[in-house]
Every structure is written in C-alpha cells, then in structure tokens.
Amino acid sequence: MGGGRGRSLFTAIKYLTYALLFVNIFLFLQEELLALEHTYTDGISLALFGQVFSSSIDTAAWVILLLLFELETFVLDDEQIRGWVKRCLHWVRLLCGATIIWAFTGYLAELIAIYAVVPFDGAAACSLNADWSMIVDLDEYVPIDASNCIQFAAGAMQFEGLNILATPEILKAAQYLAWTDVINASTWILVVLVLEVEVRLQLQGRLTDRVVAGTRYLKYFLYSILFIAAIYWGAAGDFIDFWDASLWLFAFLFIELNVFDWHQESKHSTPEAVT
C-alpha cells in the first residue's frame, strides 16, 4: 500500500511539473507581447517572428517533445511503439526538432541584435517624445519619461533602427542574459540528442550498461551547464527564466528515471527489438 501511494505521489508530482511547464508557454508569450509594444511596433516579418517569440515557440516545442519522451519511456509498452504509432511519434518529433532549431536561430538573432547599438547623446534623452523606450532587462522595456531619462546623462546607447536606449550597465547585463539564452538552448539540444540515442537503442534492444555508463558522464556535464544557467538567471533577478529552467531540470529528472527503469526492466526480460 505504501509503495502504491509513493508511486501515485511521484506520478502526480511529475505531471504537475509538466502542467506548470505548459503554463510557462503563456508566461513567455505575455512577456514577448509586452516587449513587442516597444520594439517592432510597425509589425514583424516571418524572419523576425522566430526572434521576437523565440522563448514561447521554444517552450511549446519542448513541452510536446517532453510528452513524447514520456510516452515512449513510461506510458507505452515497447510492443505498442510500432506501425502508425511509431510513425506518428517520429514525425511529431521531427516537427518539434525543426521548431526548436528555428527558436534557437531566434536566440542567436536576438544576441546579434542586442550588440547592434550606436552611441547616443544622453543629454538629449529628456527631450525625447513618448515613442522612445529604455531597456531595463532582456525583453523588458519601459517608456522614457522625466523620472528615468536622467539615467542617460553618463552615457547612452541606441539600438539600431529602434527608438530604444540603454545605459551601458543595463546593456551589458542584457547581453550576458542573451548569451545565457544561447548557451542554455544549445545545451538542451545536446541533452535531447543523447536521450534520443538512448531511447532508439533501447527500442532496438541495444542499450547496454556500457552505453548507459558512457552517456551518464556526458549528461552530468550538460546538466551542470543548465544548472549554472538557472542559478545565473536567479542571481540576475530574472524570475521567469529561473523558474522555467528549474522546472525543466526537474522534468528531465523524471525522464532520466523513466529511461533508467525502462532499461532495468528490459534486463530482466528478452523483448523483441522494435524495428
């Protein structure tokens, strides 16, 4: 009875984590829509769409991919991952992968854009009209008014093609956060590639203890980078990114446990390899 209750609690926490990650899609979307009010106010092209909405697109694709891993490593039996089920999982995974790569190019474009600045005469900041804004954090802006324009007296930078100013200090902090986005996104891509190899080998009955041991240390390294990124977001006061990164680490802990249990169960049976 106790074991059953513990298992039920474990499953409830796991799916609560997945649900919270789904909510994060809308939190990022809200943040990006607010930022859009200060950036590309005349509309955005398809090329800019991936940059402007990179976080919400990325999170949505990752949530779907996470659920696919959950299906393959926990919900479905090996014998069920055949035929049309296998093909559907395959094509949805490819679509998610393409979307994640697209979102990653958006992070890269944002990193490039945040370095595209030119000097601005800070003394003129207090005479600007209401169409001008200032960056206070990555993807966060406020209108320039009489209460904050004096911050630019010691120097200001303007984003090329945009009516947005930044102090040197805030600009540097935003650039560091943009680098963190790129590093975090690329590291997650590597994590999922390693997990994908493990899942494919497991389905083929070829996931050996030696392979598991070899990938374990690689994933330790990758998860350490992700953990450091989460700590950095927390220290920088970027709560949404810190919260999201923490949830993802927690969620993939469940996937790792699924893969481990799946592999251990297969060692005590002789399932037919899925082809």
Short mmCIF file of C-alpha atoms in Angstrom, two decimals:
data_model
loop_
_atom_site.label_atom_id
_atom_site.label_comp_id
_atom_site.label_asym_id
_atom_site.label_seq_id
_atom_site.Cartn_x
_atom_site.Cartn_y
_atom_site.Cartn_z
CA MET A 1 0.00 0.00 0.00
CA GLY A 2 2.77 2.41 0.97
CA GLY A 3 4.63 1.69 -2.25
CA GLY A 4 1.47 2.33 -4.26
CA ARG A 5 0.88 5.65 -2.53
CA GLY A 6 4.51 6.64 -3.11
CA ARG A 7 4.25 5.77 -6.78
CA SER A 8 1.00 7.73 -7.11
CA LEU A 9 2.58 10.77 -5.44
CA PHE A 10 5.61 10.51 -7.72
CA THR A 11 3.36 10.39 -10.80
CA ALA A 12 1.25 13.31 -9.54
CA ILE A 13 4.34 15.49 -8.98
CA LYS A 14 5.68 14.54 -12.40
CA TYR A 15 2.52 15.55 -14.24
CA LEU A 16 2.14 18.69 -12.13
CA THR A 17 5.62 19.67 -13.31
CA TYR A 18 4.62 19.04 -16.92
CA ALA A 19 1.48 21.16 -16.42
CA LEU A 20 3.49 24.05 -14.96
CA LEU A 21 5.79 23.93 -17.99
CA PHE A 22 2.72 24.23 -20.21
CA VAL A 23 1.68 27.35 -18.28
CA ASN A 24 5.14 28.81 -18.89
CA ILE A 25 4.37 28.95 -22.62
CA PHE A 26 1.79 31.65 -21.90
CA LEU A 27 4.03 33.45 -19.41
CA PHE A 28 6.74 33.78 -22.06
CA LEU A 29 4.18 34.76 -24.68
CA GLN A 30 2.86 37.52 -22.41
CA GLU A 31 6.40 38.77 -21.79
CA GLU A 32 7.21 38.79 -25.51
CA LEU A 33 3.97 40.56 -26.45
CA LEU A 34 4.75 43.28 -23.91
CA ALA A 35 8.25 43.63 -25.36
CA LEU A 36 6.79 43.88 -28.87
CA GLU A 37 4.94 47.05 -27.84
CA HIS A 38 8.34 48.77 -27.57
CA THR A 39 10.33 47.12 -30.37
CA TYR A 40 8.84 46.29 -33.76
CA THR A 41 5.74 48.45 -33.42
CA ASP A 42 5.16 48.62 -37.19
CA GLY A 43 4.79 44.84 -37.48
CA ILE A 44 7.18 41.94 -37.87
CA SER A 45 8.18 39.74 -40.77
CA LEU A 46 8.31 35.95 -40.69
CA ALA A 47 12.09 36.21 -40.32
CA LEU A 48 11.68 38.33 -37.18
CA PHE A 49 8.83 36.19 -35.81
CA GLY A 50 11.22 33.50 -34.59
CA GLN A 51 13.38 36.11 -32.88
CA VAL A 52 10.54 38.00 -31.20
CA PHE A 53 8.71 34.88 -29.97
CA SER A 54 11.72 32.58 -29.55
CA SER A 55 11.02 31.72 -25.88
CA SER A 56 7.34 30.82 -26.27
CA ILE A 57 7.96 28.88 -29.52
CA ASP A 58 10.89 27.07 -27.93
CA THR A 59 8.97 26.20 -24.76
CA ALA A 60 5.92 24.93 -26.68
CA ALA A 61 8.06 22.64 -28.85
CA TRP A 62 9.96 21.34 -25.83
CA VAL A 63 6.74 20.59 -23.92
CA ILE A 64 5.49 18.46 -26.82
CA LEU A 65 8.87 16.74 -27.11
CA LEU A 66 8.85 16.10 -23.35
CA LEU A 67 5.46 14.42 -23.64
CA LEU A 68 6.78 12.27 -26.49
CA PHE A 69 9.63 11.09 -24.27
CA GLU A 70 7.09 10.38 -21.53
CA LEU A 71 5.02 8.27 -23.92
CA GLU A 72 7.99 6.27 -25.16
CA THR A 73 9.78 5.77 -21.85
CA PHE A 74 6.84 5.32 -19.45
CA VAL A 75 3.31 5.22 -20.87
CA LEU A 76 3.62 2.93 -23.90
CA ASP A 77 4.98 -0.59 -23.92
CA ASP A 78 7.71 -1.42 -26.42
CA GLU A 79 5.25 -3.59 -28.37
CA GLN A 80 2.92 -0.59 -28.82
CA ILE A 81 5.59 1.58 -30.44
CA ARG A 82 5.12 0.03 -33.86
CA GLY A 83 3.45 0.82 -37.15
CA TRP A 84 1.42 4.03 -37.32
CA VAL A 85 2.14 4.85 -33.65
CA LYS A 86 5.86 4.78 -34.30
CA ARG A 87 5.47 6.83 -37.48
CA CYS A 88 3.33 9.47 -35.74
CA LEU A 89 5.84 9.78 -32.90
CA HIS A 90 8.63 10.06 -35.45
CA TRP A 91 7.04 12.85 -37.50
CA VAL A 92 5.89 14.86 -34.48
CA ARG A 93 9.43 14.57 -33.07
CA LEU A 94 10.89 15.83 -36.36
CA LEU A 95 8.48 18.77 -36.34
CA CYS A 96 9.38 19.61 -32.75
CA GLY A 97 13.08 19.32 -33.56
CA ALA A 98 12.75 21.69 -36.52
CA THR A 99 10.82 24.16 -34.36
CA ILE A 100 13.45 24.02 -31.62
CA ILE A 101 16.19 24.71 -34.16
CA TRP A 102 14.13 27.62 -35.50
CA ALA A 103 13.74 29.01 -31.98
CA PHE A 104 17.49 28.59 -31.44
CA THR A 105 18.17 30.75 -34.50
CA GLY A 106 15.85 33.29 -32.87
CA TYR A 107 18.05 33.33 -29.76
CA LEU A 108 21.09 33.82 -31.99
CA ALA A 109 19.37 36.67 -33.85
CA GLU A 110 18.46 38.34 -30.56
CA LEU A 111 22.05 38.00 -29.37
CA ILE A 112 23.28 39.69 -32.55
CA ALA A 113 20.60 42.40 -32.30
CA ILE A 114 21.49 43.32 -28.73
CA TYR A 115 25.06 44.04 -29.83
CA ALA A 116 23.84 46.23 -32.72
CA VAL A 117 23.98 49.56 -30.87
CA VAL A 118 25.31 53.03 -31.58
CA PRO A 119 26.26 55.85 -29.17
CA PHE A 120 23.52 58.32 -28.29
CA ASP A 121 23.74 61.80 -26.79
CA GLY A 122 22.40 61.10 -23.32
CA ALA A 123 21.83 64.78 -22.66
CA ALA A 124 19.05 64.73 -25.23
CA ALA A 125 17.21 61.83 -23.62
CA CYS A 126 14.90 64.03 -21.56
CA SER A 127 13.66 65.80 -24.70
CA LEU A 128 12.54 62.61 -26.46
CA ASN A 129 8.87 62.01 -27.16
CA ALA A 130 6.67 59.21 -25.86
CA ASP A 131 7.64 56.88 -28.71
CA TRP A 132 11.01 56.20 -27.07
CA SER A 133 11.69 53.43 -24.56
CA MET A 134 14.56 52.16 -22.47
CA ILE A 135 15.60 48.56 -21.87
CA VAL A 136 15.58 47.53 -18.20
CA ASP A 137 16.23 43.81 -18.76
CA LEU A 138 16.39 41.43 -21.67
CA ASP A 139 12.99 41.66 -23.42
CA GLU A 140 11.75 44.18 -20.84
CA TYR A 141 11.22 47.85 -21.67
CA VAL A 142 9.63 50.96 -20.14
CA PRO A 143 8.80 54.32 -21.70
CA ILE A 144 11.39 57.07 -21.28
CA ASP A 145 9.99 59.86 -19.10
CA ALA A 146 11.16 62.63 -16.80
CA SER A 147 11.77 60.21 -13.95
CA ASN A 148 14.22 57.93 -15.75
CA CYS A 149 15.76 59.99 -18.56
CA ILE A 150 18.44 61.35 -16.22
CA GLN A 151 19.98 57.85 -16.13
CA PHE A 152 21.44 58.52 -19.58
CA ALA A 153 23.45 61.57 -18.52
CA ALA A 154 26.53 59.40 -18.01
CA GLY A 155 26.17 57.76 -21.42
CA ALA A 156 23.62 56.03 -23.58
CA MET A 157 23.43 53.53 -26.42
CA GLN A 158 20.68 53.25 -29.02
CA PHE A 159 19.61 50.02 -30.68
CA GLU A 160 20.00 50.35 -34.43
CA GLY A 161 16.71 51.03 -36.18
CA LEU A 162 14.74 51.19 -32.92
CA ASN A 163 13.66 54.00 -30.61
CA ILE A 164 15.18 52.21 -27.63
CA LEU A 165 18.01 53.40 -25.40
CA ALA A 166 20.14 51.55 -22.87
CA THR A 167 22.60 52.57 -20.23
CA PRO A 168 26.00 50.86 -20.62
CA GLU A 169 25.44 48.87 -17.41
CA ILE A 170 21.97 47.59 -18.34
CA LEU A 171 23.11 46.85 -21.88
CA LYS A 172 25.97 44.68 -20.63
CA ALA A 173 23.64 42.79 -18.27
CA ALA A 174 21.16 42.17 -21.13
CA GLN A 175 23.99 40.92 -23.34
CA TYR A 176 25.04 38.44 -20.68
CA LEU A 177 21.45 37.21 -20.44
CA ALA A 178 21.27 36.84 -24.22
CA TRP A 179 24.43 34.73 -24.13
CA THR A 180 22.87 32.62 -21.37
CA ASP A 181 19.81 32.01 -23.58
CA VAL A 182 22.01 30.79 -26.43
CA ILE A 183 24.17 28.57 -24.23
CA ASN A 184 21.12 27.13 -22.45
CA ALA A 185 19.25 26.42 -25.69
CA SER A 186 22.24 24.75 -27.37
CA THR A 187 22.93 22.63 -24.28
CA TRP A 188 19.33 21.39 -24.18
CA ILE A 189 19.62 20.37 -27.82
CA LEU A 190 22.66 18.26 -26.93
CA VAL A 191 20.82 16.71 -23.96
CA VAL A 192 17.90 15.64 -26.10
CA LEU A 193 20.22 14.20 -28.75
CA VAL A 194 21.83 12.00 -26.10
CA LEU A 195 18.42 10.93 -24.78
CA GLU A 196 17.23 10.26 -28.32
CA VAL A 197 20.17 7.90 -28.87
CA GLU A 198 19.34 6.08 -25.63
CA VAL A 199 15.66 5.72 -26.49
CA ARG A 200 16.39 4.46 -30.02
CA LEU A 201 18.93 1.94 -28.73
CA GLN A 202 16.51 0.81 -26.01
CA LEU A 203 13.76 0.22 -28.56
CA GLN A 204 16.19 -1.85 -30.61
CA GLY A 205 17.34 -3.81 -27.56
CA ARG A 206 20.88 -2.46 -27.92
CA LEU A 207 21.11 -0.13 -24.91
CA THR A 208 23.87 -1.79 -22.89
CA ASP A 209 25.16 -0.92 -19.43
CA ARG A 210 28.37 0.29 -21.06
CA VAL A 211 26.47 2.76 -23.25
CA VAL A 212 24.45 3.98 -20.26
CA ALA A 213 27.64 4.50 -18.26
CA GLY A 214 29.24 6.36 -21.16
CA THR A 215 26.35 8.76 -21.68
CA ARG A 216 25.89 9.33 -17.94
CA TYR A 217 29.03 11.45 -17.54
CA LEU A 218 28.28 13.42 -20.68
CA LYS A 219 24.82 14.24 -19.32
CA TYR A 220 26.30 15.17 -15.93
CA PHE A 221 28.39 17.77 -17.75
CA LEU A 222 25.45 19.07 -19.79
CA TYR A 223 23.07 19.23 -16.83
CA SER A 224 25.75 21.10 -14.86
CA ILE A 225 25.79 23.81 -17.54
CA LEU A 226 21.99 24.03 -17.38
CA PHE A 227 22.09 24.23 -13.59
CA ILE A 228 24.63 27.07 -13.73
CA ALA A 229 22.42 28.91 -16.24
CA ALA A 230 19.44 28.57 -13.90
CA ILE A 231 21.48 29.91 -10.97
CA TYR A 232 22.67 32.83 -13.11
CA TRP A 233 19.09 33.76 -14.04
CA GLY A 234 18.11 33.61 -10.39
CA ALA A 235 21.05 35.79 -9.33
CA ALA A 236 20.25 38.27 -12.11
CA GLY A 237 16.68 38.57 -10.86
CA ASP A 238 15.14 37.02 -13.98
CA PHE A 239 12.49 35.00 -12.17
CA ILE A 240 10.60 33.60 -15.18
CA ASP A 241 13.73 32.18 -16.79
CA PHE A 242 14.96 30.85 -13.43
CA TRP A 243 11.58 29.24 -12.72
CA ASP A 244 11.36 27.76 -16.21
CA ALA A 245 14.94 26.41 -16.12
CA SER A 246 14.35 24.82 -12.70
CA LEU A 247 11.16 23.15 -13.89
CA TRP A 248 12.87 21.76 -16.98
CA LEU A 249 15.69 20.27 -14.94
CA PHE A 250 13.10 18.71 -12.64
CA ALA A 251 11.06 17.43 -15.60
CA PHE A 252 14.02 15.78 -17.29
CA LEU A 253 14.94 14.14 -13.99
CA PHE A 254 11.68 12.23 -14.40
CA ILE A 255 12.59 11.32 -17.99
CA GLU A 256 16.01 10.11 -16.85
CA LEU A 257 14.33 7.96 -14.19
CA ASN A 258 11.94 6.62 -16.83
CA VAL A 259 14.84 5.61 -19.06
CA PHE A 260 16.68 4.02 -16.13
CA ASP A 261 13.62 2.00 -15.04
CA TRP A 262 12.89 1.04 -18.65
CA HIS A 263 16.45 -0.20 -19.13
CA GLN A 264 16.43 -2.14 -15.84
CA GLU A 265 13.14 -3.83 -16.70
CA SER A 266 14.46 -4.86 -20.11
CA LYS A 267 17.46 -6.55 -18.49
CA HIS A 268 15.13 -8.98 -16.74
CA SER A 269 13.24 -9.91 -19.90
CA THR A 270 14.03 -10.63 -23.53
CA PRO A 271 11.75 -8.33 -25.52
CA GLU A 272 11.78 -8.45 -29.26
CA ALA A 273 13.64 -5.47 -30.69
CA VAL A 274 11.44 -2.92 -32.38
CA THR A 275 12.37 -2.42 -35.99
#
